[in-house]
């Protein structure tokens, strides 16, 4: 079985919010991701376009699916986004606001 590696995160491994934020921001040239540090039904992760400043996608703490406003993400970005959304919310960890 081939394993696609994005930095130190491999397919099938659960990732946390912090893993996602660090890796997504390292691989993406068109977007940046940030976390609100809040849970519940609030948006916890937002992805914003570097060109327009508009939110392109968001993930709520209680959701297993992204809310897309745009659909121009590349395959590495989408793969990483699917790994985070596919991880059960209670295993995503906390977001450091540092």
Short mmCIF file of C-alpha atoms in Angstrom, two decimals:
data_model
loop_
_atom_site.label_atom_id
_atom_site.label_comp_id
_atom_site.label_asym_id
_atom_site.label_seq_id
_atom_site.Cartn_x
_atom_site.Cartn_y
_atom_site.Cartn_z
CA UNK A 1 0.00 0.00 0.00
CA UNK A 2 1.38 3.41 -0.96
CA UNK A 3 1.35 6.02 1.78
CA UNK A 4 1.02 9.70 0.92
CA UNK A 5 3.01 11.74 3.41
CA UNK A 6 2.41 15.43 4.04
CA UNK A 7 5.27 16.33 6.35
CA UNK A 8 4.89 13.86 9.24
CA UNK A 9 1.18 13.09 8.79
CA UNK A 10 0.28 9.86 6.99
CA UNK A 11 -3.02 8.63 5.60
CA UNK A 12 -5.02 6.78 8.18
CA UNK A 13 -3.50 8.63 11.12
CA UNK A 14 -5.68 10.90 13.19
CA UNK A 15 -4.59 14.53 13.20
CA UNK A 16 -5.31 17.28 15.68
CA UNK A 17 -6.32 20.87 15.01
CA UNK A 18 -2.73 21.94 15.74
CA UNK A 19 -1.30 19.36 13.30
CA UNK A 20 -3.71 20.59 10.66
CA UNK A 21 -3.00 24.30 11.14
CA UNK A 22 0.78 23.88 11.06
CA UNK A 23 0.81 21.54 8.07
CA UNK A 24 -1.85 23.34 6.02
CA UNK A 25 -0.10 26.69 6.43
CA UNK A 26 3.22 25.11 5.43
CA UNK A 27 1.89 23.54 2.20
CA UNK A 28 -0.66 26.11 1.00
CA UNK A 29 0.32 29.08 -1.12
CA UNK A 30 -3.17 30.42 -1.83
CA UNK A 31 -4.79 30.09 1.60
CA UNK A 32 -4.03 30.29 5.30
CA UNK A 33 -5.79 28.47 8.11
CA UNK A 34 -6.45 29.76 11.59
CA UNK A 35 -8.23 28.45 14.63
CA UNK A 36 -10.58 30.28 16.93
CA UNK A 37 -9.78 28.17 19.98
CA UNK A 38 -13.49 27.80 20.74
CA UNK A 39 -15.57 24.65 20.57
CA UNK A 40 -19.24 23.85 20.53
CA UNK A 41 -21.10 24.79 17.38
CA UNK A 42 -18.79 27.72 16.64
CA UNK A 43 -16.38 27.68 13.72
CA UNK A 44 -13.11 26.31 15.04
CA UNK A 45 -11.04 26.27 11.85
CA UNK A 46 -11.33 28.81 9.05
CA UNK A 47 -9.43 28.84 5.77
CA UNK A 48 -9.02 32.27 4.23
CA UNK A 49 -7.87 33.25 0.74
CA UNK A 50 -4.53 35.06 0.70
CA UNK A 51 -5.73 37.07 -2.31
CA UNK A 52 -9.21 38.22 -1.33
CA UNK A 53 -9.18 37.88 2.45
CA UNK A 54 -12.52 36.05 2.19
CA UNK A 55 -13.27 32.83 4.04
CA UNK A 56 -12.97 29.91 1.63
CA UNK A 57 -13.94 27.07 3.98
CA UNK A 58 -14.72 26.45 7.62
CA UNK A 59 -15.06 23.50 9.96
CA UNK A 60 -17.18 23.56 13.10
CA UNK A 61 -16.11 21.68 16.20
CA UNK A 62 -19.15 19.40 16.05
CA UNK A 63 -18.98 18.70 12.31
CA UNK A 64 -17.50 15.98 10.11
CA UNK A 65 -17.79 18.10 6.96
CA UNK A 66 -16.26 21.35 5.77
CA UNK A 67 -18.49 24.25 4.72
CA UNK A 68 -16.95 25.32 1.39
CA UNK A 69 -17.36 28.83 0.04
CA UNK A 70 -14.80 28.20 -2.75
CA UNK A 71 -13.67 25.03 -4.43
CA UNK A 72 -10.21 25.82 -5.80
CA UNK A 73 -8.14 23.87 -3.27
CA UNK A 74 -5.36 21.63 -4.56
CA UNK A 75 -5.16 17.90 -3.88
CA UNK A 76 -2.72 18.21 -0.95
CA UNK A 77 -4.92 20.82 0.74
CA UNK A 78 -8.07 18.73 0.20
CA UNK A 79 -6.35 15.58 1.44
CA UNK A 80 -5.32 17.29 4.66
CA UNK A 81 -8.77 18.85 5.08
CA UNK A 82 -10.40 15.43 4.68
CA UNK A 83 -8.10 13.95 7.34
CA UNK A 84 -9.14 16.56 9.88
CA UNK A 85 -12.85 16.35 9.07
CA UNK A 86 -12.71 12.54 9.14
CA UNK A 87 -11.28 12.58 12.64
CA UNK A 88 -13.99 12.44 15.29
CA UNK A 89 -14.35 15.85 16.96
CA UNK A 90 -13.49 14.56 20.42
CA UNK A 91 -10.08 13.41 19.14
CA UNK A 92 -9.07 16.65 17.41
CA UNK A 93 -7.53 18.19 20.52
CA UNK A 94 -7.33 21.86 21.40
CA UNK A 95 -6.18 24.89 19.46
CA UNK A 96 -3.31 26.87 20.93
CA UNK A 97 -4.00 30.58 20.62
CA UNK A 98 -0.32 31.46 20.96
#
